[in-house]
Short mmCIF file of C-alpha atoms in Angstrom, two decimals:
data_model
loop_
_atom_site.label_atom_id
_atom_site.label_comp_id
_atom_site.label_asym_id
_atom_site.label_seq_id
_atom_site.Cartn_x
_atom_site.Cartn_y
_atom_site.Cartn_z
CA MET A 157 -16.25 -79.45 -79.22
CA ILE A 158 -14.43 -79.53 -75.91
CA ILE A 159 -11.61 -82.08 -75.93
CA GLY A 160 -9.78 -83.30 -72.84
CA GLY A 161 -6.33 -83.37 -74.46
CA GLY A 162 -4.38 -86.30 -75.82
CA GLU A 163 -6.87 -87.03 -78.61
CA ASP A 164 -5.59 -89.68 -80.98
CA ARG A 165 -3.84 -88.16 -84.01
CA THR A 166 -2.28 -91.18 -85.64
CA ASP A 167 -4.51 -94.26 -85.27
CA ASP A 168 -8.30 -94.24 -85.00
CA LYS A 169 -8.46 -90.42 -84.87
CA ASN A 170 -12.03 -90.73 -83.57
CA VAL A 171 -12.26 -87.25 -82.15
CA LEU A 172 -10.55 -85.49 -85.06
CA THR A 173 -12.66 -87.45 -87.55
CA ARG A 174 -15.78 -86.20 -85.85
CA PHE A 175 -14.44 -82.65 -85.87
CA VAL A 176 -14.04 -82.85 -89.64
CA GLU A 177 -17.54 -84.31 -90.00
CA ILE A 178 -19.14 -81.55 -87.94
CA ALA A 179 -17.25 -78.95 -89.97
CA GLY A 180 -19.07 -80.35 -92.99
CA GLY A 181 -16.62 -82.95 -94.26
CA ALA A 182 -13.13 -83.16 -95.73
CA GLY A 183 -13.94 -80.59 -98.39
CA ARG A 184 -14.30 -77.76 -95.90
CA ARG A 185 -11.73 -75.26 -94.60
CA LEU A 186 -10.02 -75.89 -91.29
CA VAL A 187 -7.78 -73.57 -89.33
CA VAL A 188 -5.55 -74.70 -86.46
CA ILE A 189 -4.71 -72.04 -83.87
CA THR A 190 -1.49 -73.00 -82.07
CA THR A 191 -1.20 -69.81 -79.99
CA ALA A 192 -1.35 -71.71 -76.67
CA SER A 193 1.77 -73.65 -77.56
CA ARG A 194 5.44 -72.70 -77.29
CA VAL A 195 6.29 -75.24 -79.99
CA PRO A 196 3.65 -74.20 -82.53
CA ASP A 197 5.38 -75.57 -85.62
CA LYS A 198 5.79 -79.00 -84.07
CA VAL A 199 2.16 -79.03 -82.96
CA TRP A 200 0.96 -77.84 -86.36
CA GLU A 201 2.98 -80.57 -88.09
CA MET A 202 1.14 -83.18 -86.05
CA TYR A 203 -2.32 -81.81 -86.90
CA ASP A 204 -1.30 -81.10 -90.48
CA THR A 205 -0.49 -84.78 -90.93
CA ALA A 206 -3.63 -85.92 -89.11
CA PHE A 207 -6.02 -83.72 -91.09
CA ALA A 208 -4.24 -84.59 -94.36
CA ASP A 209 -4.77 -88.28 -93.47
CA LEU A 210 -8.44 -87.45 -93.05
CA GLY A 211 -8.54 -86.00 -96.56
CA VAL A 212 -8.75 -82.34 -95.66
CA ALA A 213 -7.07 -80.23 -98.35
CA ALA A 214 -7.91 -76.74 -97.08
CA ARG A 215 -6.07 -76.81 -93.76
CA LYS A 216 -4.26 -73.80 -92.43
CA HIS A 217 -1.88 -73.07 -89.57
CA LEU A 218 -2.66 -69.87 -87.70
CA HIS A 219 -0.10 -69.04 -85.06
CA LEU A 220 -1.20 -65.73 -83.65
CA ASP A 221 1.95 -64.80 -81.77
CA SER A 222 0.98 -61.36 -80.47
CA ARG A 223 -2.08 -59.20 -79.92
CA ALA A 224 -1.08 -57.36 -83.08
CA ASP A 225 -1.38 -60.65 -84.97
CA ALA A 226 -4.74 -61.32 -83.33
CA ASN A 227 -5.98 -57.91 -84.45
CA ASN A 228 -4.54 -58.23 -87.96
CA PRO A 229 -7.52 -58.42 -90.35
CA ALA A 230 -5.56 -60.47 -92.89
CA LEU A 231 -4.91 -63.18 -90.30
CA VAL A 232 -8.36 -62.94 -88.75
CA ALA A 233 -9.82 -63.51 -92.21
CA GLU A 234 -8.60 -67.11 -91.94
CA ILE A 235 -10.94 -67.58 -88.99
CA GLU A 236 -13.77 -65.81 -90.80
CA GLN A 237 -13.48 -68.19 -93.73
CA ALA A 238 -13.06 -71.40 -91.73
CA ASP A 239 -15.73 -74.05 -91.26
CA GLY A 240 -13.77 -75.63 -88.45
CA ILE A 241 -11.51 -73.84 -85.95
CA PHE A 242 -9.24 -75.95 -83.78
CA MET A 243 -7.36 -74.58 -80.76
CA THR A 244 -4.45 -76.76 -79.68
CA GLY A 245 -3.02 -77.43 -76.26
CA GLY A 246 -0.28 -75.49 -74.53
CA ASP A 247 -0.95 -72.86 -71.89
CA GLN A 248 -4.43 -71.37 -71.72
CA LYS A 249 -3.07 -68.22 -70.07
CA ARG A 250 -0.79 -67.64 -73.06
CA LEU A 251 -3.70 -68.20 -75.42
CA MET A 252 -5.91 -65.69 -73.62
CA ALA A 253 -3.17 -63.10 -73.13
CA ILE A 254 -2.78 -63.01 -76.89
CA ILE A 255 -6.29 -63.43 -78.28
CA GLY A 256 -8.61 -62.31 -75.46
CA GLY A 257 -10.78 -59.42 -76.66
CA THR A 258 -9.12 -59.19 -80.08
CA LEU A 259 -10.65 -59.37 -83.53
CA ALA A 260 -9.69 -63.05 -83.57
CA ASP A 261 -11.72 -63.62 -80.39
CA GLU A 262 -14.71 -61.82 -81.91
CA ALA A 263 -14.35 -63.72 -85.16
CA MET A 264 -14.56 -67.01 -83.28
CA HIS A 265 -17.78 -65.97 -81.55
CA ARG A 266 -19.26 -64.90 -84.89
CA ALA A 267 -18.11 -68.12 -86.51
CA LEU A 268 -19.95 -70.14 -83.89
CA ILE A 269 -23.09 -68.06 -83.59
CA GLU A 270 -23.65 -66.54 -87.03
CA ARG A 271 -22.18 -69.18 -89.30
CA GLY A 272 -22.56 -72.38 -87.26
CA ALA A 273 -18.88 -73.21 -87.68
CA VAL A 274 -17.47 -75.76 -85.27
CA ILE A 275 -14.95 -74.59 -82.70
CA ALA A 276 -12.83 -77.24 -81.05
CA GLY A 277 -10.35 -76.80 -78.24
CA THR A 278 -8.15 -79.48 -76.74
CA SER A 279 -6.41 -79.36 -73.38
CA ALA A 280 -5.49 -75.66 -72.90
CA GLY A 281 -7.75 -74.90 -75.86
CA ALA A 282 -10.61 -76.62 -74.00
CA SER A 283 -10.08 -74.76 -70.74
CA ALA A 284 -9.99 -71.43 -72.60
CA MET A 285 -13.48 -71.93 -74.02
CA SER A 286 -15.39 -70.96 -70.90
CA ASN A 287 -15.84 -67.44 -69.60
CA HIS A 288 -14.35 -68.38 -66.24
CA MET A 289 -11.21 -70.29 -67.11
CA LEU A 290 -9.24 -72.66 -64.95
CA ALA A 291 -5.92 -70.77 -65.19
CA ASP A 292 -3.79 -72.97 -62.98
CA GLY A 293 -4.19 -75.14 -59.97
CA LYS A 294 -2.45 -77.65 -57.80
CA THR A 295 -3.50 -81.27 -58.25
CA ASP A 296 -3.70 -82.91 -54.87
CA LEU A 297 -5.60 -85.70 -53.17
CA HIS A 298 -8.08 -83.33 -51.55
CA PRO A 299 -9.78 -80.05 -52.35
CA GLU A 300 -7.80 -77.13 -50.97
CA LYS A 301 -8.91 -73.56 -50.46
CA GLY A 302 -6.90 -71.21 -52.66
CA ALA A 303 -5.21 -73.98 -54.64
CA VAL A 304 -6.95 -73.22 -57.93
CA HIS A 305 -6.98 -69.93 -59.80
CA LEU A 306 -9.47 -68.74 -62.34
CA GLY A 307 -8.86 -66.34 -65.21
CA ALA A 308 -10.94 -64.89 -68.01
CA GLY A 309 -11.54 -67.21 -70.95
CA LEU A 310 -13.20 -66.84 -74.33
CA GLY A 311 -16.76 -67.22 -73.09
CA LEU A 312 -17.90 -69.52 -75.86
CA VAL A 313 -19.63 -71.30 -73.02
CA ASN A 314 -20.54 -69.65 -69.73
CA ARG A 315 -21.13 -70.51 -66.07
CA VAL A 316 -18.83 -73.52 -66.28
CA VAL A 317 -15.19 -74.24 -65.56
CA ILE A 318 -13.49 -76.81 -67.76
CA ASP A 319 -10.66 -79.08 -66.68
CA GLN A 320 -8.93 -81.57 -68.97
CA HIS A 321 -6.76 -84.72 -68.76
CA PHE A 322 -9.32 -85.27 -66.03
CA SER A 323 -9.39 -88.92 -64.93
CA GLN A 324 -5.84 -89.55 -66.09
CA ARG A 325 -4.43 -86.81 -63.84
CA HIS A 326 -6.87 -87.40 -60.96
CA ARG A 327 -8.25 -83.88 -61.03
CA LEU A 328 -11.59 -84.33 -59.25
CA ALA A 329 -10.27 -82.73 -56.06
CA ARG A 330 -9.35 -79.53 -57.87
CA LEU A 331 -12.69 -79.44 -59.67
CA LEU A 332 -14.37 -79.77 -56.26
CA THR A 333 -12.25 -76.87 -54.99
CA ILE A 334 -13.67 -74.74 -57.80
CA VAL A 335 -17.33 -75.61 -57.31
CA ALA A 336 -17.02 -75.26 -53.54
CA ALA A 337 -15.70 -71.71 -53.91
CA ASN A 338 -17.89 -70.89 -56.94
CA PRO A 339 -21.17 -72.72 -56.49
CA HIS A 340 -22.77 -70.91 -59.44
CA LEU A 341 -20.22 -72.43 -61.84
CA LEU A 342 -20.54 -76.03 -62.99
CA GLY A 343 -17.33 -78.02 -62.99
CA ILE A 344 -16.73 -80.04 -66.15
CA GLY A 345 -13.86 -82.53 -66.27
CA ILE A 346 -13.01 -84.08 -69.63
CA ASP A 347 -10.83 -87.14 -70.03
CA GLU A 348 -8.04 -87.57 -72.55
CA ASP A 349 -9.03 -88.62 -76.08
CA THR A 350 -12.58 -87.66 -75.18
CA ALA A 351 -14.78 -84.82 -76.37
CA LEU A 352 -17.92 -83.14 -75.13
CA ILE A 353 -19.75 -82.01 -78.24
CA VAL A 354 -22.13 -79.18 -77.53
CA THR A 355 -24.66 -78.19 -80.17
CA PRO A 356 -25.96 -74.75 -79.15
CA GLY A 357 -29.65 -74.74 -78.56
CA SER A 358 -29.90 -78.45 -79.12
CA GLY A 359 -27.97 -80.99 -77.06
CA ILE A 360 -24.73 -82.70 -76.12
CA GLU A 361 -22.83 -85.86 -76.94
CA VAL A 362 -19.75 -87.49 -75.45
CA ILE A 363 -17.38 -89.29 -77.82
CA GLY A 364 -13.95 -90.87 -77.63
CA ASP A 365 -12.19 -93.06 -75.15
CA GLY A 366 -13.19 -91.76 -71.72
CA ALA A 367 -15.91 -89.86 -69.93
CA VAL A 368 -17.05 -86.40 -68.93
CA THR A 369 -17.48 -85.68 -65.23
CA ILE A 370 -19.79 -82.89 -64.07
CA ALA A 371 -19.73 -81.47 -60.54
CA ASP A 372 -22.70 -79.35 -59.55
CA GLY A 373 -22.18 -77.47 -56.29
CA ARG A 374 -25.28 -75.28 -56.32
CA ASP A 375 -26.81 -77.04 -53.32
CA THR A 376 -23.55 -77.90 -51.62
CA ILE A 377 -23.13 -77.02 -47.98
CA THR A 378 -19.51 -76.09 -47.33
CA ASN A 379 -17.34 -74.25 -44.82
CA ILE A 380 -14.86 -73.04 -47.47
CA ALA A 381 -15.62 -69.36 -46.92
CA ASP A 382 -14.60 -69.59 -43.27
CA LEU A 383 -11.51 -71.75 -43.74
CA PRO A 384 -7.94 -70.47 -43.65
CA GLN A 385 -6.00 -70.62 -46.91
CA HIS A 386 -4.95 -74.20 -47.82
CA GLY A 387 -7.63 -75.75 -45.61
CA CYS A 388 -9.58 -78.76 -46.90
CA PRO A 389 -13.26 -77.81 -47.15
CA GLU A 390 -16.09 -79.96 -45.94
CA LEU A 391 -18.51 -80.59 -48.79
CA ILE A 392 -22.01 -81.90 -48.27
CA ASP A 393 -24.18 -82.66 -51.28
CA VAL A 394 -22.15 -82.19 -54.43
CA ARG A 395 -24.15 -83.55 -57.37
CA LEU A 396 -21.89 -85.63 -59.55
CA HIS A 397 -22.64 -86.87 -63.07
CA LEU A 398 -20.51 -89.20 -65.15
CA LEU A 399 -21.22 -89.25 -68.87
CA PRO A 400 -19.15 -91.90 -70.64
CA SER A 401 -18.50 -92.01 -74.35
CA GLY A 402 -21.80 -92.63 -76.11
CA SER A 403 -23.86 -90.46 -73.76
CA ARG A 404 -26.06 -88.25 -75.85
CA TYR A 405 -28.94 -85.99 -74.85
CA LYS A 406 -31.15 -83.39 -76.39
CA THR A 407 -31.68 -80.50 -74.00
CA ILE A 408 -35.43 -80.90 -73.97
CA GLU A 409 -35.28 -84.65 -73.27
CA ALA A 410 -32.53 -84.82 -70.65
CA PRO A 411 -33.23 -86.40 -67.24
CA ALA A 412 -34.21 -83.80 -64.65
CA PRO A 413 -30.96 -83.85 -62.64
CA LEU A 414 -29.06 -83.08 -65.87
CA ALA A 415 -31.38 -80.25 -66.92
CA HIS A 416 -29.34 -77.48 -65.34
CA PHE A 417 -26.13 -78.63 -66.99
CA MET A 418 -27.87 -79.03 -70.34
CA HIS A 419 -29.43 -75.60 -70.14
CA ILE A 420 -26.12 -73.96 -69.23
CA VAL A 421 -23.92 -75.57 -71.87
CA THR A 422 -26.33 -75.58 -74.79
CA HIS A 423 -27.56 -72.04 -74.16
CA ARG A 424 -26.95 -69.89 -77.24
CA ASN A 425 -24.33 -67.37 -76.29
CA THR A 426 -24.24 -63.77 -77.41
CA LEU A 427 -21.20 -61.78 -78.43
CA SER A 428 -21.44 -59.60 -75.33
CA MET B 888 -13.84 -96.71 -35.47
CA ILE B 889 -13.32 -97.29 -39.16
CA ILE B 890 -9.74 -96.56 -40.21
CA GLY B 891 -8.57 -96.19 -43.80
CA GLY B 892 -5.29 -98.04 -43.31
CA GLY B 893 -1.79 -96.65 -42.86
CA GLU B 894 -2.58 -95.02 -39.51
CA ASP B 895 0.53 -93.61 -37.87
CA ARG B 896 2.05 -96.10 -35.41
CA THR B 897 5.36 -94.46 -34.58
CA ASP B 898 5.05 -90.66 -34.50
CA ASP B 899 1.91 -88.69 -33.62
CA LYS B 900 -0.24 -91.87 -33.37
CA ASN B 901 -3.32 -89.63 -33.56
CA VAL B 902 -5.72 -92.37 -34.55
CA LEU B 903 -4.39 -95.01 -32.14
CA THR B 904 -4.32 -92.47 -29.32
CA ARG B 905 -7.99 -91.77 -29.89
CA PHE B 906 -8.73 -95.51 -29.97
CA VAL B 907 -7.17 -95.88 -26.52
CA GLU B 908 -9.12 -92.86 -25.25
CA ILE B 909 -12.45 -94.21 -26.48
CA ALA B 910 -11.64 -97.58 -24.92
CA GLY B 911 -11.48 -95.72 -21.62
CA GLY B 912 -7.80 -94.89 -21.37
CA ALA B 913 -4.45 -96.63 -21.06
CA GLY B 914 -5.62 -98.63 -18.04
CA ARG B 915 -8.12 -100.64 -20.09
CA ARG B 916 -7.74 -103.98 -21.87
CA LEU B 917 -7.03 -104.05 -25.58
CA VAL B 918 -7.02 -106.99 -27.93
CA VAL B 919 -5.51 -106.92 -31.42
CA ILE B 920 -6.96 -109.38 -33.92
CA THR B 921 -4.45 -110.06 -36.68
CA THR B 922 -6.47 -112.74 -38.46
CA ALA B 923 -6.61 -110.76 -41.72
CA SER B 924 -2.83 -110.79 -42.00
CA ARG B 925 -0.47 -113.47 -43.27
CA VAL B 926 2.33 -111.98 -41.18
CA PRO B 927 0.44 -111.72 -37.89
CA ASP B 928 3.46 -111.71 -35.59
CA LYS B 929 5.09 -108.88 -37.47
CA VAL B 930 1.86 -106.88 -37.44
CA TRP B 931 1.31 -107.56 -33.74
CA GLU B 932 4.85 -106.44 -32.94
CA MET B 933 4.10 -103.09 -34.55
CA TYR B 934 0.87 -102.55 -32.58
CA ASP B 935 2.40 -103.99 -29.42
CA THR B 936 5.09 -101.31 -29.55
CA ALA B 937 2.61 -98.56 -30.44
CA PHE B 938 0.16 -99.39 -27.65
CA ALA B 939 3.01 -99.86 -25.16
CA ASP B 940 4.22 -96.36 -26.12
CA LEU B 941 0.71 -95.13 -25.36
CA GLY B 942 0.95 -96.63 -21.88
CA VAL B 943 -1.39 -99.57 -22.36
CA ALA B 944 -0.30 -102.48 -20.16
CA ALA B 945 -3.17 -104.91 -20.79
CA ARG B 946 -2.65 -105.50 -24.51
CA LYS B 947 -3.14 -108.89 -26.07
CA HIS B 948 -2.46 -110.48 -29.44
CA LEU B 949 -5.30 -112.63 -30.71
CA HIS B 950 -4.46 -114.42 -33.93
CA LEU B 951 -7.47 -116.57 -34.66
CA ASP B 952 -5.98 -118.82 -37.30
CA SER B 953 -8.92 -121.12 -37.96
CA ARG B 954 -12.65 -121.36 -37.39
CA ALA B 955 -11.85 -123.74 -34.51
CA ASP B 956 -9.84 -120.93 -32.89
CA ALA B 957 -12.68 -118.47 -33.52
CA ASN B 958 -15.08 -120.85 -31.79
CA ASN B 959 -12.72 -121.62 -28.91
CA PRO B 960 -14.29 -120.14 -25.75
CA ALA B 961 -10.91 -119.62 -24.12
CA LEU B 962 -9.77 -117.42 -27.00
CA VAL B 963 -13.13 -115.72 -27.41
CA ALA B 964 -12.97 -114.78 -23.72
CA GLU B 965 -10.22 -112.32 -24.67
CA ILE B 966 -12.73 -110.45 -26.80
CA GLU B 967 -15.37 -110.66 -24.08
CA GLN B 968 -13.04 -109.02 -21.59
CA ALA B 969 -11.65 -106.34 -23.87
CA ASP B 970 -12.57 -102.66 -23.73
CA GLY B 971 -11.03 -102.08 -27.14
CA ILE B 972 -10.89 -104.54 -30.04
CA PHE B 973 -8.63 -103.72 -32.97
CA MET B 974 -8.73 -105.58 -36.29
CA THR B 975 -5.60 -105.13 -38.37
CA GLY B 976 -5.14 -104.98 -42.11
CA GLY B 977 -4.44 -107.90 -44.40
CA ASP B 978 -7.15 -109.56 -46.48
CA GLN B 979 -10.77 -109.03 -45.47
CA LYS B 980 -11.79 -112.28 -47.18
CA ARG B 981 -9.35 -114.21 -44.99
CA LEU B 982 -10.69 -112.43 -41.92
CA MET B 983 -14.30 -113.27 -42.76
CA ALA B 984 -13.57 -116.85 -43.83
CA ILE B 985 -12.17 -117.48 -40.36
CA ILE B 986 -14.36 -115.44 -38.01
CA GLY B 987 -17.63 -114.96 -39.90
CA GLY B 988 -20.51 -116.41 -37.89
CA THR B 989 -18.27 -117.76 -35.11
CA LEU B 990 -18.36 -117.13 -31.38
CA ALA B 991 -15.67 -114.48 -31.94
CA ASP B 992 -17.97 -112.67 -34.38
CA GLU B 993 -20.86 -112.81 -31.89
CA ALA B 994 -18.60 -111.66 -29.07
CA MET B 995 -17.65 -108.58 -31.07
CA HIS B 996 -21.29 -107.66 -31.65
CA ARG B 997 -22.03 -108.10 -27.96
CA ALA B 998 -18.96 -106.08 -27.02
CA LEU B 999 -20.19 -103.17 -29.12
CA ILE B 1000 -23.87 -103.33 -28.28
CA GLU B 1001 -24.05 -104.64 -24.73
CA ARG B 1002 -20.83 -103.32 -23.25
CA GLY B 1003 -20.12 -100.23 -25.34
CA ALA B 1004 -16.61 -101.45 -26.11
CA VAL B 1005 -14.89 -99.78 -29.04
CA ILE B 1006 -14.23 -101.83 -32.15
CA ALA B 1007 -11.67 -100.52 -34.57
CA GLY B 1008 -10.74 -101.92 -37.96
CA THR B 1009 -8.06 -100.64 -40.26
CA SER B 1010 -7.75 -101.34 -43.98
CA ALA B 1011 -9.05 -104.92 -44.39
CA GLY B 1012 -10.36 -104.67 -40.83
CA ALA B 1013 -12.33 -101.56 -41.87
CA SER B 1014 -13.84 -103.14 -44.97
CA ALA B 1015 -14.92 -106.20 -42.96
CA MET B 1016 -17.03 -104.09 -40.60
CA SER B 1017 -20.01 -103.67 -42.90
CA ASN B 1018 -22.57 -106.32 -43.70
CA HIS B 1019 -21.90 -106.00 -47.42
CA MET B 1020 -18.14 -106.06 -47.70
CA LEU B 1021 -15.99 -104.87 -50.56
CA ALA B 1022 -14.23 -108.20 -51.16
CA ASP B 1023 -12.06 -107.22 -54.10
CA GLY B 1024 -12.16 -104.89 -57.03
CA LYS B 1025 -10.13 -103.45 -59.82
CA THR B 1026 -9.00 -99.89 -59.37
CA ASP B 1027 -9.34 -98.10 -62.66
CA LEU B 1028 -9.93 -94.59 -63.95
CA HIS B 1029 -13.64 -95.18 -64.54
CA PRO B 1030 -16.44 -97.18 -62.98
CA GLU B 1031 -16.77 -100.56 -64.65
CA LYS B 1032 -19.65 -103.00 -64.50
CA GLY B 1033 -18.58 -106.21 -62.80
CA ALA B 1034 -15.20 -104.89 -61.67
CA VAL B 1035 -15.99 -104.94 -57.96
CA HIS B 1036 -17.14 -107.90 -55.90
CA LEU B 1037 -18.97 -107.86 -52.62
CA GLY B 1038 -18.86 -110.46 -49.90
CA ALA B 1039 -20.43 -110.89 -46.49
CA GLY B 1040 -18.83 -108.86 -43.70
CA LEU B 1041 -19.34 -108.61 -39.96
CA GLY B 1042 -22.39 -106.36 -40.10
CA LEU B 1043 -21.27 -104.04 -37.32
CA VAL B 1044 -22.60 -101.39 -39.65
CA ASN B 1045 -25.17 -102.04 -42.34
CA ARG B 1046 -26.31 -100.67 -45.70
CA VAL B 1047 -22.85 -99.30 -46.46
CA VAL B 1048 -19.77 -100.50 -48.31
CA ILE B 1049 -16.43 -99.37 -46.95
CA ASP B 1050 -13.31 -98.80 -49.03
CA GLN B 1051 -9.95 -97.75 -47.59
CA HIS B 1052 -6.65 -96.17 -48.72
CA PHE B 1053 -9.25 -94.14 -50.58
CA SER B 1054 -7.75 -90.91 -51.92
CA GLN B 1055 -4.23 -92.29 -51.94
CA ARG B 1056 -5.20 -95.15 -54.26
CA HIS B 1057 -7.73 -93.14 -56.31
CA ARG B 1058 -10.62 -95.45 -55.53
CA LEU B 1059 -13.60 -93.20 -56.25
CA ALA B 1060 -14.34 -94.96 -59.54
CA ARG B 1061 -14.70 -98.33 -57.84
CA LEU B 1062 -16.87 -96.84 -55.10
CA LEU B 1063 -19.10 -95.40 -57.85
CA THR B 1064 -19.26 -98.85 -59.45
CA ILE B 1065 -20.64 -100.19 -56.18
CA VAL B 1066 -23.27 -97.51 -55.60
CA ALA B 1067 -24.35 -97.65 -59.25
CA ALA B 1068 -25.01 -101.38 -58.98
CA ASN B 1069 -26.27 -101.24 -55.38
CA PRO B 1070 -28.11 -97.95 -54.97
CA HIS B 1071 -29.42 -98.94 -51.54
CA LEU B 1072 -25.86 -99.14 -50.16
CA LEU B 1073 -23.93 -96.01 -49.27
CA GLY B 1074 -20.32 -95.95 -50.42
CA ILE B 1075 -17.85 -94.82 -47.77
CA GLY B 1076 -14.23 -94.18 -48.74
CA ILE B 1077 -11.73 -93.59 -45.94
CA ASP B 1078 -8.29 -92.12 -46.47
CA GLU B 1079 -5.07 -93.41 -44.97
CA ASP B 1080 -4.26 -92.33 -41.42
CA THR B 1081 -7.88 -91.23 -41.11
CA ALA B 1082 -10.74 -92.64 -39.07
CA LEU B 1083 -14.49 -92.35 -39.15
CA ILE B 1084 -15.60 -92.64 -35.54
CA VAL B 1085 -19.20 -93.78 -35.25
CA THR B 1086 -20.94 -93.55 -31.91
CA PRO B 1087 -24.05 -95.74 -32.19
CA GLY B 1088 -27.23 -93.79 -31.63
CA SER B 1089 -25.33 -90.54 -31.34
CA GLY B 1090 -23.08 -89.20 -34.09
CA ILE B 1091 -19.89 -89.31 -36.11
CA GLU B 1092 -16.49 -87.66 -36.18
CA VAL B 1093 -13.63 -87.72 -38.66
CA ILE B 1094 -10.09 -87.61 -37.29
CA GLY B 1095 -6.58 -88.02 -38.65
CA ASP B 1096 -4.79 -86.82 -41.71
CA GLY B 1097 -7.30 -87.12 -44.56
CA ALA B 1098 -10.99 -87.19 -45.28
CA VAL B 1099 -14.00 -89.47 -45.59
CA THR B 1100 -15.84 -89.53 -48.91
CA ILE B 1101 -19.46 -90.63 -49.08
CA ALA B 1102 -21.20 -91.57 -52.31
CA ASP B 1103 -24.99 -91.77 -52.17
CA GLY B 1104 -26.54 -93.35 -55.26
CA ARG B 1105 -30.14 -93.63 -54.11
CA ASP B 1106 -31.37 -91.08 -56.64
CA THR B 1107 -28.82 -91.87 -59.32
CA ILE B 1108 -30.05 -92.54 -62.83
CA THR B 1109 -27.82 -95.13 -64.45
CA ASN B 1110 -27.76 -97.59 -67.32
CA ILE B 1111 -25.59 -100.11 -65.47
CA ALA B 1112 -28.26 -102.83 -65.44
CA ASP B 1113 -28.43 -102.82 -69.23
CA LEU B 1114 -24.70 -102.63 -69.92
CA PRO B 1115 -22.52 -105.54 -70.98
CA GLN B 1116 -19.90 -106.69 -68.48
CA HIS B 1117 -16.94 -104.25 -68.24
CA GLY B 1118 -18.96 -101.36 -69.66
CA CYS B 1119 -18.60 -97.91 -68.10
CA PRO B 1120 -21.97 -96.86 -66.68
CA GLU B 1121 -23.50 -93.46 -67.14
CA LEU B 1122 -24.26 -91.93 -63.75
CA ILE B 1123 -26.55 -88.96 -63.30
CA ASP B 1124 -26.98 -87.45 -59.85
CA VAL B 1125 -24.65 -89.17 -57.43
CA ARG B 1126 -24.66 -87.23 -54.17
CA LEU B 1127 -21.12 -86.83 -52.95
CA HIS B 1128 -20.02 -85.68 -49.50
CA LEU B 1129 -16.48 -84.97 -48.36
CA LEU B 1130 -15.89 -84.87 -44.61
CA PRO B 1131 -12.34 -83.84 -43.80
CA SER B 1132 -10.64 -84.41 -40.47
CA GLY B 1133 -12.43 -82.34 -37.86
CA SER B 1134 -15.91 -82.94 -39.27
CA ARG B 1135 -18.19 -83.88 -36.44
CA TYR B 1136 -21.96 -84.24 -36.34
CA LYS B 1137 -24.61 -85.43 -33.98
CA THR B 1138 -27.24 -87.43 -35.84
CA ILE B 1139 -30.07 -85.15 -34.77
CA GLU B 1140 -28.21 -81.98 -35.78
CA ALA B 1141 -26.71 -83.01 -39.12
CA PRO B 1142 -27.50 -81.00 -42.27
CA ALA B 1143 -30.40 -82.48 -44.22
CA PRO B 1144 -28.36 -83.94 -47.11
CA LEU B 1145 -26.27 -85.85 -44.57
CA ALA B 1146 -29.26 -87.17 -42.62
CA HIS B 1147 -29.53 -90.45 -44.50
CA PHE B 1148 -25.85 -91.26 -44.01
CA MET B 1149 -26.04 -90.32 -40.34
CA HIS B 1150 -29.12 -92.44 -39.77
CA ILE B 1151 -27.58 -95.44 -41.51
CA VAL B 1152 -24.19 -95.43 -39.79
CA THR B 1153 -25.25 -94.46 -36.30
CA HIS B 1154 -28.24 -96.79 -36.22
CA ARG B 1155 -27.93 -99.20 -33.30
CA ASN B 1156 -27.42 -102.62 -34.78
CA THR B 1157 -28.87 -105.84 -33.45
CA LEU B 1158 -27.16 -109.19 -33.23
CA SER B 1159 -29.42 -110.65 -35.88
#
């Protein structure tokens, strides 16, 4: 469940409600990982209240504050026992510096693949879900060579780059920068209070207030490789898809132009 | 010469300089049509100064303020004698309500087709150049059914809809609304201080500070026809092109994905 940040936590709670449902209902165990945040207790308090409002009794705050924490079997056990794992916003680089390659990281992969637990990430937690992670990048009116930097993410989904707060912060240009320079990666932009729900091996659904934008640069003709740093690339033939809330496809039934995206995101990942 | 508004008039004057060059140089006759504007004298003063700075002596203000003016042979003669015709910003609906279908309108078509004069339009003057004109439309974060209205423009270029101040005002969503509802029209978004120069029968060039965005919805799969008013359409497979300043193509040499756009915009129009 890839959430574009700013999901409602006090009123309709549409996205969080769905998270609880996918986890199996209010009777299941949820863990909230606040590692990305520098104000973890404040963030936890917000989700604690929201999930309590939704009737969840077994909710747990897991602030892994160091790699030692993330390799501590007692703490990792919380992930192993959870039906729903929620990664909050903050800084995706901080999140990955602490949990990348640790037992906690492995436990999340196992939770998803072996147990069918739901893993949600919002904002920084969303960006960290892909193998190639949008680490930081300038938001400008036009694509710009060298203006966006990738890092290594969790790899719960591969061959994509995820950006969040997408329409609200006008981030199409930086997504285009990424697909121009990395045509084998699909760009996925997720709006605030909006989630892309991916069911491995099955299909996708968009819920919430906004839309999901997909930029496919596989066939794009561009001069980015030959440009000086900071140049604006020419882009010919970027395939753009806009999936608003309510869009819902099974992988085997998706329209042909969406097939590549569907295959990539719903592909069952391995732990490797 | 389709200009996205806000072209520099006091410093580098890149776009206006090029307009004068295409008209044949500072020795030629220019006419500035301020009909779109409600402050025509103020607008004229600005261009008067700019073109004087560029060494143009034969520069003329033509404020056609009524359909009677636009059908007045004495006034229309100014267009017939001009090597460069410049339509200012303002309101494209006002411009078309006054000159649409008049002798002035016909004189502009003849100037372009029979005499090879250059016709430039900026902002409202740019939008008015196409046959299907973006009349008005809400700018929002997402495409929205019914949020954009078309009107009849001059038809100096056909099968396109032109939007201006494009990146600066974040107008991609409304361009997508247009191509979703009108897949046979190409959406063209032009940035401020940027011009798309179209040489009929030959090719195109982008100059100035920004870029030209093209949205091609011919192959797009969308549910817009079945949506209620104000709904956000799903869009699958919009072809997007970004041509930054410096992009330049001859129609016969353009990359295949750009061929349709090139054919459409450089097609020699008739007076019909």
